[in-house]
XYZ file of N, CA, C and O in Angstrom:
532
model
N -16.962 -2.023 16.685
C -15.582 -2.382 16.872
C -15.084 -1.751 18.174
O -15.234 -0.550 18.380
N -14.525 -2.524 19.056
C -14.007 -2.029 20.320
C -12.716 -1.250 20.078
O -12.004 -1.492 19.108
N -12.390 -0.321 20.969
C -11.188 0.496 20.809
C -9.934 -0.351 20.635
O -9.049 0.001 19.889
N -9.839 -1.487 21.317
C -8.647 -2.319 21.206
C -8.505 -2.916 19.810
O -7.435 -3.374 19.441
N -9.556 -2.905 19.012
C -9.514 -3.457 17.661
C -9.171 -2.413 16.609
O -9.156 -2.711 15.435
N -8.891 -1.203 17.000
C -8.604 -0.138 16.038
C -7.117 -0.065 15.720
O -6.490 0.970 15.831
N -6.566 -1.185 15.317
C -5.182 -1.243 14.914
C -5.157 -1.253 13.393
O -5.759 -2.124 12.765
N -4.459 -0.297 12.805
C -4.459 -0.135 11.357
C -3.928 -1.361 10.621
O -4.358 -1.649 9.508
N -3.027 -2.110 11.246
C -2.511 -3.327 10.608
C -3.598 -4.390 10.480
O -3.587 -5.182 9.547
N -4.534 -4.406 11.407
C -5.616 -5.394 11.379
C -6.875 -4.876 10.703
O -7.589 -5.635 10.055
N -7.162 -3.593 10.870
C -8.391 -2.993 10.363
C -8.074 -1.747 9.537
O -8.044 -0.633 10.070
N -7.810 -1.916 8.236
C -7.536 -0.756 7.377
C -8.737 0.194 7.345
O -9.840 -0.153 7.781
N -8.505 1.366 6.799
C -9.535 2.399 6.686
C -9.661 2.802 5.222
O -8.658 2.915 4.515
N -10.898 3.017 4.777
C -11.146 3.510 3.423
C -11.479 4.994 3.514
O -12.394 5.382 4.251
N -10.723 5.816 2.780
C -11.045 7.239 2.640
C -11.795 7.391 1.338
O -11.285 7.022 0.277
N -13.021 7.922 1.425
C -13.868 8.015 0.247
C -14.255 9.428 -0.107
O -13.850 10.395 0.551
N -15.075 9.559 -1.141
C -15.534 10.872 -1.578
C -16.243 11.625 -0.452
O -16.832 11.018 0.442
N -16.162 12.924 -0.507
C -16.843 13.749 0.478
C -16.182 13.725 1.849
O -16.808 14.049 2.853
N -14.920 13.315 1.903
C -14.197 13.313 3.170
C -14.586 12.192 4.119
O -14.353 12.290 5.317
N -15.152 11.104 3.605
C -15.547 10.001 4.475
C -14.342 9.152 4.868
O -13.353 9.072 4.152
N -14.433 8.541 6.032
C -13.439 7.584 6.522
C -14.212 6.408 7.088
O -14.979 6.561 8.047
N -14.044 5.234 6.475
C -14.825 4.063 6.839
C -13.930 2.932 7.324
O -13.030 2.488 6.587
N -14.162 2.459 8.541
C -13.434 1.301 9.060
C -13.757 0.090 8.191
O -14.887 -0.081 7.740
N -12.755 -0.753 7.976
C -12.910 -1.928 7.138
C -12.888 -3.197 7.984
O -12.406 -3.194 9.110
N -13.387 -4.306 7.420
C -13.293 -5.588 8.121
C -11.831 -5.968 8.348
O -10.935 -5.467 7.672
N -11.607 -6.885 9.250
C -10.252 -7.358 9.570
C -9.545 -7.818 8.299
O -10.108 -8.544 7.482
N -8.284 -7.406 8.147
C -7.462 -7.840 7.022
C -7.108 -9.311 7.217
O -6.632 -9.707 8.273
N -7.343 -10.118 6.183
C -7.136 -11.564 6.299
C -6.095 -12.108 5.323
O -5.832 -13.308 5.327
N -5.547 -11.268 4.464
C -4.584 -11.729 3.468
C -4.948 -11.193 2.095
O -5.861 -10.382 1.946
N -4.243 -11.660 1.082
C -4.413 -11.117 -0.268
C -5.843 -11.217 -0.793
O -6.288 -10.365 -1.551
N -6.590 -12.244 -0.369
C -7.977 -12.384 -0.831
C -8.863 -11.240 -0.332
O -9.906 -10.953 -0.915
N -8.456 -10.583 0.732
C -9.203 -9.465 1.321
C -9.412 -8.347 0.296
O -10.446 -7.689 0.272
N -8.414 -8.130 -0.561
C -8.469 -7.020 -1.512
C -9.615 -7.137 -2.508
O -10.171 -6.128 -2.942
N -9.987 -8.343 -2.906
C -11.090 -8.515 -3.852
C -12.391 -8.002 -3.248
O -13.170 -7.306 -3.916
N -12.640 -8.326 -1.994
C -13.854 -7.837 -1.329
C -13.802 -6.330 -1.151
O -14.810 -5.636 -1.316
N -12.617 -5.808 -0.832
C -12.467 -4.358 -0.675
C -12.797 -3.647 -1.981
O -13.565 -2.684 -2.005
N -12.237 -4.131 -3.092
C -12.491 -3.483 -4.376
C -13.958 -3.613 -4.784
O -14.532 -2.681 -5.334
N -14.587 -4.739 -4.498
C -16.012 -4.907 -4.811
C -16.861 -3.912 -4.018
O -17.842 -3.370 -4.528
N -16.480 -3.656 -2.777
C -17.241 -2.748 -1.921
C -17.003 -1.284 -2.278
O -17.936 -0.486 -2.289
N -15.756 -0.910 -2.591
C -15.413 0.503 -2.754
C -14.949 0.874 -4.156
O -14.575 2.028 -4.396
N -14.979 -0.056 -5.088
C -14.501 0.210 -6.440
C -15.207 1.360 -7.129
O -14.603 2.068 -7.939
N -16.459 1.593 -6.814
C -17.209 2.685 -7.441
C -16.629 4.053 -7.095
O -16.867 5.027 -7.811
N -15.837 4.128 -6.024
C -15.203 5.407 -5.667
C -14.089 5.762 -6.641
O -13.655 6.919 -6.697
N -13.618 4.777 -7.414
C -12.583 5.023 -8.418
C -11.388 5.749 -7.841
O -10.903 5.432 -6.761
N -10.922 6.769 -8.558
C -9.736 7.524 -8.149
C -9.961 8.352 -6.894
O -9.006 8.839 -6.307
N -11.206 8.504 -6.467
C -11.483 9.284 -5.253
C -11.360 8.459 -3.978
O -11.442 9.002 -2.882
N -11.182 7.153 -4.100
C -11.059 6.299 -2.925
C -9.600 6.007 -2.603
O -8.761 5.893 -3.497
N -9.304 5.904 -1.307
C -7.947 5.574 -0.861
C -8.027 4.560 0.270
O -8.842 4.685 1.186
N -7.163 3.562 0.208
C -7.032 2.583 1.278
C -5.860 3.008 2.155
O -4.761 3.252 1.646
N -6.092 3.082 3.461
C -5.036 3.406 4.419
C -4.755 2.128 5.203
O -5.655 1.580 5.843
N -3.504 1.658 5.119
C -3.150 0.395 5.752
C -1.741 0.480 6.331
O -0.957 1.361 5.976
N -1.441 -0.461 7.213
C -0.136 -0.537 7.867
C 0.374 -1.961 7.750
O -0.363 -2.912 8.026
N 1.620 -2.103 7.326
C 2.217 -3.429 7.180
C 3.597 -3.456 7.823
O 4.358 -2.494 7.732
N 3.907 -4.592 8.437
C 5.241 -4.891 8.954
C 5.910 -5.847 7.979
O 5.263 -6.761 7.466
N 7.207 -5.650 7.752
C 7.938 -6.482 6.798
C 9.201 -7.037 7.432
O 9.873 -6.346 8.203
N 9.530 -8.278 7.078
C 10.778 -8.891 7.524
C 11.618 -9.358 6.337
O 12.723 -9.841 6.524
N 11.080 -9.217 5.130
C 11.835 -9.618 3.938
C 11.409 -8.776 2.748
O 10.357 -8.119 2.770
N 12.234 -8.804 1.697
C 11.938 -8.058 0.477
C 10.611 -8.513 -0.117
O 10.208 -9.672 0.035
N 9.954 -7.599 -0.825
C 8.715 -7.961 -1.506
C 9.028 -8.960 -2.611
O 10.072 -8.899 -3.247
N 8.083 -9.835 -2.881
C 8.263 -10.851 -3.924
C 7.530 -10.490 -5.217
O 7.495 -11.281 -6.143
N 6.935 -9.296 -5.248
C 6.208 -8.878 -6.447
C 6.364 -7.375 -6.660
O 6.833 -6.652 -5.794
N 5.978 -6.957 -7.852
C 5.852 -5.552 -8.217
C 4.372 -5.217 -8.198
O 3.533 -6.090 -8.408
N 4.048 -3.943 -8.004
C 2.656 -3.498 -8.116
C 2.636 -2.095 -8.706
O 3.642 -1.394 -8.723
N 1.454 -1.728 -9.218
C 1.242 -0.361 -9.707
C -0.217 0.002 -9.487
O -1.095 -0.870 -9.426
N -0.459 1.299 -9.378
C -1.792 1.820 -9.087
C -2.177 2.825 -10.170
O -1.804 3.997 -10.093
N -2.899 2.385 -11.190
C -3.243 3.268 -12.301
C -4.169 4.418 -11.914
O -4.191 5.446 -12.578
N -4.935 4.283 -10.824
C -5.933 5.287 -10.471
C -5.358 6.506 -9.760
O -6.065 7.491 -9.570
N -4.087 6.467 -9.359
C -3.522 7.639 -8.682
C -2.222 7.319 -7.977
O -1.750 6.179 -7.975
N -1.653 8.338 -7.353
C -0.387 8.215 -6.637
C -0.602 7.548 -5.281
O -1.635 7.729 -4.642
N 0.409 6.785 -4.861
C 0.394 6.126 -3.558
C 1.436 6.800 -2.666
O 2.561 7.050 -3.095
N 1.059 7.067 -1.423
C 1.975 7.614 -0.432
C 2.401 6.488 0.503
O 1.555 5.768 1.040
N 3.719 6.300 0.669
C 4.284 5.294 1.561
C 5.051 6.037 2.646
O 5.963 6.799 2.346
N 4.677 5.807 3.915
C 5.323 6.467 5.051
C 5.958 5.398 5.923
O 5.244 4.575 6.514
N 7.271 5.398 6.005
C 7.974 4.434 6.852
C 7.748 4.825 8.319
O 7.926 5.988 8.692
N 7.340 3.868 9.133
C 7.096 4.139 10.551
C 8.125 3.479 11.463
O 8.250 3.868 12.623
N 8.848 2.483 10.967
C 9.861 1.794 11.770
C 10.811 1.055 10.844
O 10.439 0.653 9.735
N 12.047 0.862 11.296
C 13.010 0.092 10.524
C 13.488 0.837 9.300
O 13.522 2.069 9.273
N 13.844 0.066 8.274
C 14.384 0.651 7.048
C 13.919 -0.148 5.843
O 13.818 -1.373 5.891
N 13.641 0.566 4.781
C 13.216 -0.053 3.540
C 13.653 0.825 2.375
O 13.918 2.014 2.562
N 13.729 0.229 1.202
C 14.020 0.979 -0.013
C 12.909 0.709 -1.004
O 12.659 -0.444 -1.370
N 12.230 1.763 -1.421
C 11.216 1.662 -2.471
C 11.949 1.702 -3.809
O 12.805 2.571 -4.031
N 11.632 0.772 -4.681
C 12.247 0.711 -6.009
C 11.136 0.957 -7.033
O 10.134 0.249 -7.051
N 11.338 1.981 -7.863
C 10.358 2.335 -8.891
C 10.963 2.116 -10.268
O 12.117 2.481 -10.504
N 10.191 1.507 -11.165
C 10.601 1.398 -12.571
C 10.062 2.627 -13.293
O 8.842 2.789 -13.418
N 10.949 3.471 -13.733
C 10.567 4.749 -14.333
C 10.162 4.587 -15.793
O 10.606 3.649 -16.465
N 9.339 5.503 -16.293
C 8.877 5.409 -17.685
C 10.023 5.378 -18.708
O 9.875 4.792 -19.773
N 11.193 5.987 -18.378
C 12.324 5.991 -19.318
C 13.131 4.689 -19.282
O 14.152 4.562 -19.944
N 12.677 3.710 -18.456
C 13.353 2.431 -18.360
C 14.327 2.334 -17.204
O 14.805 1.257 -16.879
N 14.636 3.455 -16.562
C 15.530 3.445 -15.417
C 14.798 3.062 -14.145
O 13.595 2.791 -14.153
N 15.558 3.008 -13.064
C 14.979 2.711 -11.756
C 15.346 3.810 -10.774
O 16.454 4.358 -10.841
N 14.437 4.106 -9.866
C 14.710 4.998 -8.742
C 14.717 4.142 -7.485
O 13.841 3.291 -7.304
N 15.715 4.333 -6.640
C 15.829 3.644 -5.358
C 15.687 4.709 -4.271
O 16.539 5.590 -4.184
N 14.634 4.603 -3.469
C 14.324 5.624 -2.474
C 14.443 5.002 -1.091
O 13.554 4.265 -0.653
N 15.548 5.280 -0.371
C 15.703 4.725 0.975
C 14.799 5.446 1.963
O 14.676 6.672 1.920
N 14.172 4.668 2.841
C 13.266 5.238 3.840
C 13.622 4.736 5.233
O 13.900 3.551 5.421
N 13.594 5.637 6.185
C 13.687 5.312 7.601
C 12.470 5.912 8.282
O 11.629 6.546 7.632
N 12.323 5.735 9.588
C 11.141 6.229 10.297
C 10.876 7.714 10.025
O 11.772 8.553 10.148
N 9.667 7.997 9.579
C 9.249 9.366 9.279
C 9.464 9.770 7.831
O 8.911 10.766 7.376
N 10.266 9.015 7.083
C 10.488 9.314 5.666
C 9.328 8.793 4.828
O 8.649 7.839 5.215
N 9.130 9.417 3.674
C 8.061 8.954 2.789
C 8.529 8.919 1.343
O 9.517 9.542 0.972
N 7.772 8.176 0.546
C 7.970 8.121 -0.900
C 6.596 8.214 -1.550
O 5.584 7.805 -0.961
N 6.578 8.759 -2.747
C 5.346 8.809 -3.540
C 5.565 7.943 -4.775
O 6.507 8.170 -5.537
N 4.695 6.953 -4.940
C 4.697 6.128 -6.153
C 3.705 6.764 -7.125
O 2.498 6.746 -6.867
N 4.196 7.346 -8.231
C 3.295 8.008 -9.179
C 2.299 7.029 -9.799
O 2.547 5.813 -9.836
N 1.200 7.540 -10.320
C 0.206 6.673 -10.951
C 0.827 5.819 -12.058
O 1.588 6.314 -12.888
N 0.520 4.517 -12.030
C 0.950 3.614 -13.080
C 2.398 3.169 -13.036
O 2.814 2.387 -13.877
N 3.180 3.642 -12.064
C 4.594 3.270 -11.988
C 4.736 1.977 -11.193
O 4.280 1.874 -10.056
N 5.385 0.982 -11.815
C 5.645 -0.282 -11.118
C 6.616 -0.017 -9.975
O 7.604 0.715 -10.137
N 6.345 -0.617 -8.813
C 7.217 -0.438 -7.655
C 7.228 -1.692 -6.788
O 6.312 -2.502 -6.836
N 8.317 -1.826 -6.030
C 8.505 -2.922 -5.102
C 9.315 -2.369 -3.939
O 9.592 -1.161 -3.894
N 9.708 -3.229 -3.003
C 10.496 -2.739 -1.867
C 11.479 -3.798 -1.396
O 11.185 -4.990 -1.396
N 12.645 -3.319 -0.995
C 13.634 -4.134 -0.295
C 13.614 -3.703 1.167
O 13.548 -2.499 1.464
N 13.687 -4.677 2.060
C 13.615 -4.420 3.492
C 14.992 -4.676 4.097
O 15.607 -5.708 3.829
N 15.449 -3.732 4.919
C 16.725 -3.876 5.611
C 16.426 -4.302 7.045
O 16.022 -3.493 7.866
N 16.567 -5.600 7.323
C 16.217 -6.111 8.651
C 14.715 -6.246 8.782
O 14.119 -7.195 8.304
N 14.113 -5.261 9.406
C 12.655 -5.193 9.505
C 12.214 -3.787 9.134
O 13.005 -2.842 9.188
N 10.975 -3.655 8.769
C 10.433 -2.353 8.425
C 8.929 -2.355 8.577
O 8.288 -3.411 8.571
N 8.374 -1.176 8.743
C 6.926 -1.004 8.802
C 6.581 0.285 8.076
O 7.363 1.246 8.093
N 5.429 0.290 7.429
C 5.022 1.481 6.689
C 3.506 1.594 6.639
O 2.787 0.591 6.650
N 3.057 2.830 6.583
C 1.653 3.155 6.317
C 1.557 3.449 4.822
O 2.398 4.159 4.261
N 0.541 2.882 4.200
C 0.291 3.072 2.772
C -1.051 3.770 2.592
O -2.052 3.338 3.174
N -1.064 4.819 1.799
C -2.307 5.486 1.413
C -2.395 5.307 -0.096
O -1.672 5.940 -0.862
N -3.280 4.382 -0.488
C -3.254 3.815 -1.825
C -4.570 4.004 -2.566
O -5.636 3.692 -2.022
N -4.515 4.471 -3.824
C -5.690 4.427 -4.681
C -5.818 3.009 -5.216
O -5.241 2.665 -6.240
N -6.502 2.145 -4.483
C -6.474 0.719 -4.744
C -7.203 0.256 -5.995
O -6.945 -0.829 -6.479
N -8.097 1.060 -6.532
C -8.889 0.638 -7.678
C -7.988 0.322 -8.865
O -7.167 1.134 -9.271
N -8.085 -0.895 -9.387
C -7.345 -1.297 -10.570
C -5.892 -1.643 -10.328
O -5.115 -1.743 -11.282
N -5.490 -1.858 -9.075
C -4.094 -2.192 -8.778
C -3.690 -3.468 -9.523
O -4.436 -4.431 -9.583
N -2.489 -3.432 -10.118
C -1.932 -4.576 -10.835
C -0.739 -5.132 -10.061
O -0.020 -4.375 -9.388
N -0.516 -6.444 -10.175
C 0.641 -7.112 -9.569
C 1.323 -7.974 -10.617
O 0.670 -8.461 -11.539
N 2.630 -8.177 -10.444
C 3.373 -9.118 -11.265
C 4.535 -9.655 -10.432
O 5.010 -8.990 -9.509
N 5.014 -10.846 -10.739
C 6.134 -11.414 -9.967
C 7.392 -10.553 -10.121
O 7.592 -9.912 -11.162
N 8.206 -10.594 -9.119
C 9.465 -9.836 -9.147
C 10.570 -10.666 -9.767
O 10.676 -11.837 -9.597
């Protein structure tokens, strides 16, 4: 991979057991995740996907990560992480550049975007669930 191709939005990184960091194939859309999980699923809770996404609209789904906590770091713009808490309530966590949120294991979460936003996600991707919002 040439240096110009080392853009996290295009080429996510897998952090694996033993402190490994492995460059991934180009991100192509939601179908990409199936190949990622097939390749790195054996790492279970010890594996983390590091990715960068730009957003121009609210998320259309909820997700949760049963294998561990997810770290979301806002890098540009503004967004609000919405978590459905185990007691039935919701937490709304506003983020601006440099702010972060932690999505606990198994907690359903989504995001609202204010204008535009970008964030780095460090995700225990194994077993991730999605549902419509």
